[in-house]
mmCIF file of C-alpha atoms and ligand atoms in Angstrom:
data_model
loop_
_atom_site.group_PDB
_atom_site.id
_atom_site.type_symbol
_atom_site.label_atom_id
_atom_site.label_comp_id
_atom_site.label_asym_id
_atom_site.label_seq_id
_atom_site.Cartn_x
_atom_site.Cartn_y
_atom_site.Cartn_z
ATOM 1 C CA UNK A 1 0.000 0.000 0.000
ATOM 2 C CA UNK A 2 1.342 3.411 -0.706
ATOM 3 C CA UNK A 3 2.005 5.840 2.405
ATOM 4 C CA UNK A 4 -0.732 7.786 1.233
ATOM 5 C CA UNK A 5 -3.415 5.436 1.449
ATOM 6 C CA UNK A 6 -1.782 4.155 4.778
ATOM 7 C CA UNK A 7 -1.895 7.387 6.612
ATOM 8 C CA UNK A 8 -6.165 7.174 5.492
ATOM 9 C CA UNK A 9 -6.469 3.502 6.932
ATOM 10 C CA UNK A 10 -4.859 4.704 10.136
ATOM 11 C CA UNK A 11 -7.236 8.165 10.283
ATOM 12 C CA UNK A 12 -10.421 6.200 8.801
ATOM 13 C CA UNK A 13 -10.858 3.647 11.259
ATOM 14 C CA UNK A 14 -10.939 5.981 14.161
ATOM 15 C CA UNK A 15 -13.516 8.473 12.070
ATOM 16 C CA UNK A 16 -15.440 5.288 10.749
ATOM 17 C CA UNK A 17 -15.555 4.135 14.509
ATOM 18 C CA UNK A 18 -17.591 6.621 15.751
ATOM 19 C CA UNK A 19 -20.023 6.726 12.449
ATOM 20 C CA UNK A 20 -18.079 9.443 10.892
ATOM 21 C CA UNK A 21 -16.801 10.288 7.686
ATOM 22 C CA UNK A 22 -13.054 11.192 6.035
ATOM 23 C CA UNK A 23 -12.672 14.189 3.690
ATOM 24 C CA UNK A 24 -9.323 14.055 2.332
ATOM 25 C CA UNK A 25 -8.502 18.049 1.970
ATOM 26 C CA UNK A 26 -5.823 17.883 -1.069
ATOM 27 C CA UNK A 27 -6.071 21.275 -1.882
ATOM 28 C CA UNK A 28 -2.120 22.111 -3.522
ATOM 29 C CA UNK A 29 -1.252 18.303 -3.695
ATOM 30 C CA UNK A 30 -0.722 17.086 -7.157
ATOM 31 C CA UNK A 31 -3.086 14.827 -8.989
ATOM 32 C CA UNK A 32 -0.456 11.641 -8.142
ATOM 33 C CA UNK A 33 -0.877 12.003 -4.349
ATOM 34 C CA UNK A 34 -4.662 11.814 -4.711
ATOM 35 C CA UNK A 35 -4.945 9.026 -7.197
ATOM 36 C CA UNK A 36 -2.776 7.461 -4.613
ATOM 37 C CA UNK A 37 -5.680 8.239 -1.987
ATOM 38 C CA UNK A 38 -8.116 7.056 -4.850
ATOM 39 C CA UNK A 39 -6.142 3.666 -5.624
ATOM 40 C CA UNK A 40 -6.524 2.647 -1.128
ATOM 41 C CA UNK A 41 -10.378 3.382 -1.949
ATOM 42 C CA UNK A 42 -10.771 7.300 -0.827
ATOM 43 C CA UNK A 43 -13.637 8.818 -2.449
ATOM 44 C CA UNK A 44 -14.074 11.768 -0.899
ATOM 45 C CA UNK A 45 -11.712 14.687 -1.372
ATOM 46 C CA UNK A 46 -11.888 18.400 -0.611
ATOM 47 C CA UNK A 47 -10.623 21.492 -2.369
ATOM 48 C CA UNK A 48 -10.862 25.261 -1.490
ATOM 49 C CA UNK A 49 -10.204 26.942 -4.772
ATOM 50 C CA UNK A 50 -13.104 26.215 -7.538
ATOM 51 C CA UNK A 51 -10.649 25.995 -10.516
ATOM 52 C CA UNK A 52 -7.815 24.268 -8.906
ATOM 53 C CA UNK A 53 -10.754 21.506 -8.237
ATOM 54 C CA UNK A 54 -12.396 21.821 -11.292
ATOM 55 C CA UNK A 55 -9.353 21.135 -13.221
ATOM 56 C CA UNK A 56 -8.512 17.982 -10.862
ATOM 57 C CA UNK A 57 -12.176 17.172 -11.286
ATOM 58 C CA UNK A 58 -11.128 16.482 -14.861
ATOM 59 C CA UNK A 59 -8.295 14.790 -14.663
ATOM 60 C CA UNK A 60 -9.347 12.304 -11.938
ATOM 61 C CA UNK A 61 -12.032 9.639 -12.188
ATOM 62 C CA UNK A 62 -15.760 10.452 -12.090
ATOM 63 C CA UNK A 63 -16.674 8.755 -9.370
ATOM 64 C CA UNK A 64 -15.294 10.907 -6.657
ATOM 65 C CA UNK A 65 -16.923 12.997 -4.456
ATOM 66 C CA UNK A 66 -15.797 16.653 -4.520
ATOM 67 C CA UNK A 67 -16.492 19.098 -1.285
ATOM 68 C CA UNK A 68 -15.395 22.595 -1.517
ATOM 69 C CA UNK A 69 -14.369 23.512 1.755
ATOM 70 C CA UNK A 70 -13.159 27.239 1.331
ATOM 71 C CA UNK A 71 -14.597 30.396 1.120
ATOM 72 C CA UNK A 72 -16.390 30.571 -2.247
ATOM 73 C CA UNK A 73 -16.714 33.576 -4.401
ATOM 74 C CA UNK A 74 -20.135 34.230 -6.004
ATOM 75 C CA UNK A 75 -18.493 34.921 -9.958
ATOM 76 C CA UNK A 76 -16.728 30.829 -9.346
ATOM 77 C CA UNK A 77 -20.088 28.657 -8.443
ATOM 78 C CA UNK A 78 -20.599 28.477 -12.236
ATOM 79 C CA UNK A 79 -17.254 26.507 -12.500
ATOM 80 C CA UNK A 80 -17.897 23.504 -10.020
ATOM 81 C CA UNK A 81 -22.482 23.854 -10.434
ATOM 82 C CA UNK A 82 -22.004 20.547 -12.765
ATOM 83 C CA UNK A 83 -20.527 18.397 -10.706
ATOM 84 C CA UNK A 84 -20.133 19.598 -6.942
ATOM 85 C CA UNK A 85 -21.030 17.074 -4.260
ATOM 86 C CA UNK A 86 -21.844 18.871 -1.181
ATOM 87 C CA UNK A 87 -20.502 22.720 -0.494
ATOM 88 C CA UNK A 88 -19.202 22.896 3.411
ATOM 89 C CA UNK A 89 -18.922 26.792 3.068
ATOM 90 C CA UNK A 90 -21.573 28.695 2.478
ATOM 91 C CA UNK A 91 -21.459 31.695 4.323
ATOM 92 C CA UNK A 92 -23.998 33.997 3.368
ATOM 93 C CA UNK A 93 -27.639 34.184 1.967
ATOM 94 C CA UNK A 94 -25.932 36.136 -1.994
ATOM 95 C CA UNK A 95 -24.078 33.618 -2.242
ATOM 96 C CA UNK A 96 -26.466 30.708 -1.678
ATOM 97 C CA UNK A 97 -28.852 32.594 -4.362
ATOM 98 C CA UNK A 98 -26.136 32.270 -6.564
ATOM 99 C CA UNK A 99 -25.807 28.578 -5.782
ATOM 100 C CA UNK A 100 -29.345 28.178 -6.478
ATOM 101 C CA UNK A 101 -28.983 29.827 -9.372
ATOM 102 C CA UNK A 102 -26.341 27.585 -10.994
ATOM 103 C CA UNK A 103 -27.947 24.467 -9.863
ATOM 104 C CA UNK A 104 -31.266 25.254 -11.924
ATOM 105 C CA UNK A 105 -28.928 25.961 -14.843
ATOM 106 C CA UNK A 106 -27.716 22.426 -14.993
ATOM 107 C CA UNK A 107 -30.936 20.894 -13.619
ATOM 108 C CA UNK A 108 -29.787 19.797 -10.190
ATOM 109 C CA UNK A 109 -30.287 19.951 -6.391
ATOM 110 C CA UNK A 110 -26.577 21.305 -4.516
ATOM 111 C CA UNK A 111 -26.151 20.230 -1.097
ATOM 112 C CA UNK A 112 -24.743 22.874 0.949
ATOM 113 C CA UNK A 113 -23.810 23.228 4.438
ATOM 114 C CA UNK A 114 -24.057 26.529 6.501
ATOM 115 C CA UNK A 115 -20.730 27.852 7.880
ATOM 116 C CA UNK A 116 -20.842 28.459 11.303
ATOM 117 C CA UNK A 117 -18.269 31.535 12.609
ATOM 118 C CA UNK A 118 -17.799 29.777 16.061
ATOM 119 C CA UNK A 119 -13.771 30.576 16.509
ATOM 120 C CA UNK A 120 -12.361 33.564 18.399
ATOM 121 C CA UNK A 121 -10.521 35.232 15.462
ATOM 122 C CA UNK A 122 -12.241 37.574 13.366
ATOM 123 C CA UNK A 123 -10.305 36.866 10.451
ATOM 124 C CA UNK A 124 -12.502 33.331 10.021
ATOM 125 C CA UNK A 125 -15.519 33.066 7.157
ATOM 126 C CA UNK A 126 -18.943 32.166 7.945
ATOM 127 C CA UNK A 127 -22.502 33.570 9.463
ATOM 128 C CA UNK A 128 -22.896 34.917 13.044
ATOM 129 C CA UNK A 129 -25.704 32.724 14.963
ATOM 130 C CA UNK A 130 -27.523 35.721 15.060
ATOM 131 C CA UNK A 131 -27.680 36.171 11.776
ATOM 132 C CA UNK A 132 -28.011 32.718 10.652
ATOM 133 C CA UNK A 133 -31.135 32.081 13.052
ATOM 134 C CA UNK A 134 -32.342 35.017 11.335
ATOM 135 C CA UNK A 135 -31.760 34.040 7.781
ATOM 136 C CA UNK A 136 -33.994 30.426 8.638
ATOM 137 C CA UNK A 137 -36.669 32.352 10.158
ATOM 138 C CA UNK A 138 -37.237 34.457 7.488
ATOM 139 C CA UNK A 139 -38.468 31.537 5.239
ATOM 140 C CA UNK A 140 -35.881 32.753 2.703
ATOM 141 C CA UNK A 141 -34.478 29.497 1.772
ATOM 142 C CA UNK A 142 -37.730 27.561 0.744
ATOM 143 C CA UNK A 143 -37.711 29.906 -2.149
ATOM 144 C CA UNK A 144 -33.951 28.503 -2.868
ATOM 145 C CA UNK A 145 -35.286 25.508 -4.802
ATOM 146 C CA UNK A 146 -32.423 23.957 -6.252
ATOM 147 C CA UNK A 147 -30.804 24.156 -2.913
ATOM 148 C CA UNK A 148 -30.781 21.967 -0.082
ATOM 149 C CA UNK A 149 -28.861 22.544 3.329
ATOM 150 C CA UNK A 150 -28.104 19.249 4.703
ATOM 151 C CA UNK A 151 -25.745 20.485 7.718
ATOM 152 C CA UNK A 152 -23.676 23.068 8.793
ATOM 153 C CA UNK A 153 -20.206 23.677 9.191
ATOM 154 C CA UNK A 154 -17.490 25.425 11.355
ATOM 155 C CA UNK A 155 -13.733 25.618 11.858
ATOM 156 C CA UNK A 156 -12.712 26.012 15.323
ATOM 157 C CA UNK A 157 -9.258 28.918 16.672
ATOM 158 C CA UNK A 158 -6.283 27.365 15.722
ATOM 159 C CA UNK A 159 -4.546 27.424 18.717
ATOM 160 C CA UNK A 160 -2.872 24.690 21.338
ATOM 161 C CA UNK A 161 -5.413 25.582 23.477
ATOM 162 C CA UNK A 162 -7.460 22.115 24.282
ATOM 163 C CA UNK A 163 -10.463 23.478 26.269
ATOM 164 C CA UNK A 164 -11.342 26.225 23.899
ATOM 165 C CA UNK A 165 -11.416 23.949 20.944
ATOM 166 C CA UNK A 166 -13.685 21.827 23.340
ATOM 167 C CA UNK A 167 -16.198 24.383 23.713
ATOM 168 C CA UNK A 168 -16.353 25.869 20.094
ATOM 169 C CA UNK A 169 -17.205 22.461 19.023
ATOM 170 C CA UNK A 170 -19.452 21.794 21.254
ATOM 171 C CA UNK A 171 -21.296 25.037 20.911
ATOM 172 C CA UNK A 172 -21.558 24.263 17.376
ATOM 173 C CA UNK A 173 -22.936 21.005 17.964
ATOM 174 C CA UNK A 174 -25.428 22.815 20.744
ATOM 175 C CA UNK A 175 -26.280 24.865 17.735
ATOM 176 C CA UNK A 176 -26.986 22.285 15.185
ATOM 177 C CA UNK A 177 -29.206 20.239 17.732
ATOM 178 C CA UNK A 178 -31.267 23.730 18.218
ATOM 179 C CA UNK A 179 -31.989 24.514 14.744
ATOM 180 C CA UNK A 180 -32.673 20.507 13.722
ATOM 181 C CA UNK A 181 -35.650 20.848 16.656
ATOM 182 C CA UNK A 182 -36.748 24.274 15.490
ATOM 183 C CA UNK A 183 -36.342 25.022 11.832
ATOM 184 C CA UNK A 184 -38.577 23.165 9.494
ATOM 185 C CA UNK A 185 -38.411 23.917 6.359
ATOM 186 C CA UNK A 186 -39.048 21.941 3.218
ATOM 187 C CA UNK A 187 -35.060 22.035 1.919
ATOM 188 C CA UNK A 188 -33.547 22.076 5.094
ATOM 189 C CA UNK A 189 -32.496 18.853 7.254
ATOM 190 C CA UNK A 190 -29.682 19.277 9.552
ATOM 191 C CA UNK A 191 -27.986 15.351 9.260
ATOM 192 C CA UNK A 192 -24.072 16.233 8.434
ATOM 193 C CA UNK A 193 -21.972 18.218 11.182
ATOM 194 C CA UNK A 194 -18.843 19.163 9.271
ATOM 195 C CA UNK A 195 -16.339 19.756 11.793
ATOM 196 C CA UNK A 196 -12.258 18.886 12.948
ATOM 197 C CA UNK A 197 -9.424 19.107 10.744
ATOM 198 C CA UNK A 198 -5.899 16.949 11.387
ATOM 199 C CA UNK A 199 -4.839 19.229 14.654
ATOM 200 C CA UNK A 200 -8.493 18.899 16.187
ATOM 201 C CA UNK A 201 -10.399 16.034 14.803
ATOM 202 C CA UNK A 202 -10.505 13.591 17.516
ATOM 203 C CA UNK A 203 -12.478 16.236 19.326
ATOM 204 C CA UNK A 204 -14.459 17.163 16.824
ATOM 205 C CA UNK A 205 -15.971 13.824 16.583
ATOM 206 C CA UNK A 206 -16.015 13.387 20.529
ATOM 207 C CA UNK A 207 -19.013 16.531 19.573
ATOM 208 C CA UNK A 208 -20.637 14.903 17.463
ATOM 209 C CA UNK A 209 -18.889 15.699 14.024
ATOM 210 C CA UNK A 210 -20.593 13.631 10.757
ATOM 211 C CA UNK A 211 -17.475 14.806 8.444
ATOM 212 C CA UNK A 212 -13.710 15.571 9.261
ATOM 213 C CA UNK A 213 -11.734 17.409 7.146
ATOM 214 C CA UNK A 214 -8.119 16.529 6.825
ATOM 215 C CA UNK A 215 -5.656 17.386 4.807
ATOM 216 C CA UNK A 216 -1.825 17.633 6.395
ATOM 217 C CA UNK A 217 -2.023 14.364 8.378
ATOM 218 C CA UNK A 218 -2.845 12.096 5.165
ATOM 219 C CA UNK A 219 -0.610 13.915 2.346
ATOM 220 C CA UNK A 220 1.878 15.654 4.748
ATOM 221 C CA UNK A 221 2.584 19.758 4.968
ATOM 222 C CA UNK A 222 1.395 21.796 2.262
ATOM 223 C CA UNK A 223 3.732 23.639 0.154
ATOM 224 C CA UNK A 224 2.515 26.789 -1.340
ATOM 225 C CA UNK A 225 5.657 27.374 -3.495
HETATM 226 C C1 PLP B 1 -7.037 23.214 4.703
HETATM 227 C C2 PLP B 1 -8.325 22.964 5.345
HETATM 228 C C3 PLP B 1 -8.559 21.792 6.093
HETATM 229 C C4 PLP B 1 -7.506 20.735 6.341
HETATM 230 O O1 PLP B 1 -6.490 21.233 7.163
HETATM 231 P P1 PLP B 1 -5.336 20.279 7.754
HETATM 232 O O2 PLP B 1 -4.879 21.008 8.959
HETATM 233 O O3 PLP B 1 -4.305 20.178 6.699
HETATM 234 O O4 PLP B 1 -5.942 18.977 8.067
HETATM 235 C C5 PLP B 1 -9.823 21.615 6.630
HETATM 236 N N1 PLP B 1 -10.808 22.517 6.458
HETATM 237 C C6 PLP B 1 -10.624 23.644 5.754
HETATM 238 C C7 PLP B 1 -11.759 24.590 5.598
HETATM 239 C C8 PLP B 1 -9.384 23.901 5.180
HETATM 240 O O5 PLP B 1 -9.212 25.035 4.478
#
């Protein structure tokens, strides 16, 4: 087995354990070191740029499952509309109009999840609870036909700091419990919980988390040349 597909098998079993699943993140790793994922049986893979994944989308085979996990520009959902498996970070109401937009145009439903701004830095993407509880109880998204929110998302402070990690994810998970008793709406069903990347995973899925997201501890650092 390559080291690739080992480092998955070592990661998967632990995710897997607890009912989770593995999103390999191999944004800037060449197309090799994923069809090395791909060739240990990794279908899942996520990107953060829509034309670095779209051209990978091309060049790989079509039965993988692409997530884009990075902040998305309204003027790139046209580029990854035809194929896109499930959106992590949608982080406003333009720019899930815009999604909806592009999924009519090639006839098709795009799962999305809602981003979640749950870490201390301000620097981080993603909707205030405020604003978010706001957004469902307008009624707004029943309107978004082509559109279905399937889960929400959220990236916790990257810092060493255990216990604050701990309670971002488990707000978050407080959150997504909330709106899944209190929001229901005809394109909205809160089932995925898209949270923990390689430096915080194993306590993202001691919250709860559906989906990890990890990139460095399968293909190693990232080098951005
Ligand atoms: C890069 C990235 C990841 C993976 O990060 P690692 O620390 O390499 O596991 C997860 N989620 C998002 C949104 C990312 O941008």
């Amino acid at each position: 087995m390559n080291e690739i597909a080992e480092n998955i098998n070592n990661i998967i079993k632990e995710v897997q354990g607890v009912g989770a699943s593995l999103i390999a993140v191999s944004k800037t790793q060449p197309i090799k070191a994923i069809q090395d994922a791909y060739d240990g049986g990794q279908r899942d893979f996520g990107e953060n740029k829509a034309q670095e994944m779209t051209t990978k989308y091309e060049a790989l085979p079509k039965d993988i499952r692409w997530h884009m996990i990075g902040h998305l520009q309204r003027n790139k959902v046209k580029y990854i509309a035809p194929y896109v498996h499930l959106i992590h970070s949608v982080d406003s109401s333009r720019l899930l109009a815009e999604i909806n937009k592009e999924a009519l145009k090639n006839s098709r439903i795009i799962n999305c999840l809602l981003q979640v701004h749950i870490a201390g830095e301000a620097t981080k993407f993603g909707f205030d609870e405020q604003e978010l509880e706001a957004f469902l109880a307008s009624g707004e998204l029943e309107q978004l036909t082509n559109i279905k929110v399937t889960g929400l998302m959220g990236m916790a402070t990257f810092t060493d700091d255990k216990e604050q990690i701990d309670r971002e994810f488990r707000g978050l998970k407080t959150l997504f419990d909330d709106f899944q008793d209190r929001f229901h709406l005809q394109n909205f069903e809160l089932t995925e919980l898209s949270m923990g990347m390689s430096g915080d995973y194993p306590i993202a899925l001691r919250h709860g988390s559906t989906l990890v997201r990890v990139g460095s501890s399968i293909f190693g650092e990232r080098n951005y040349g």
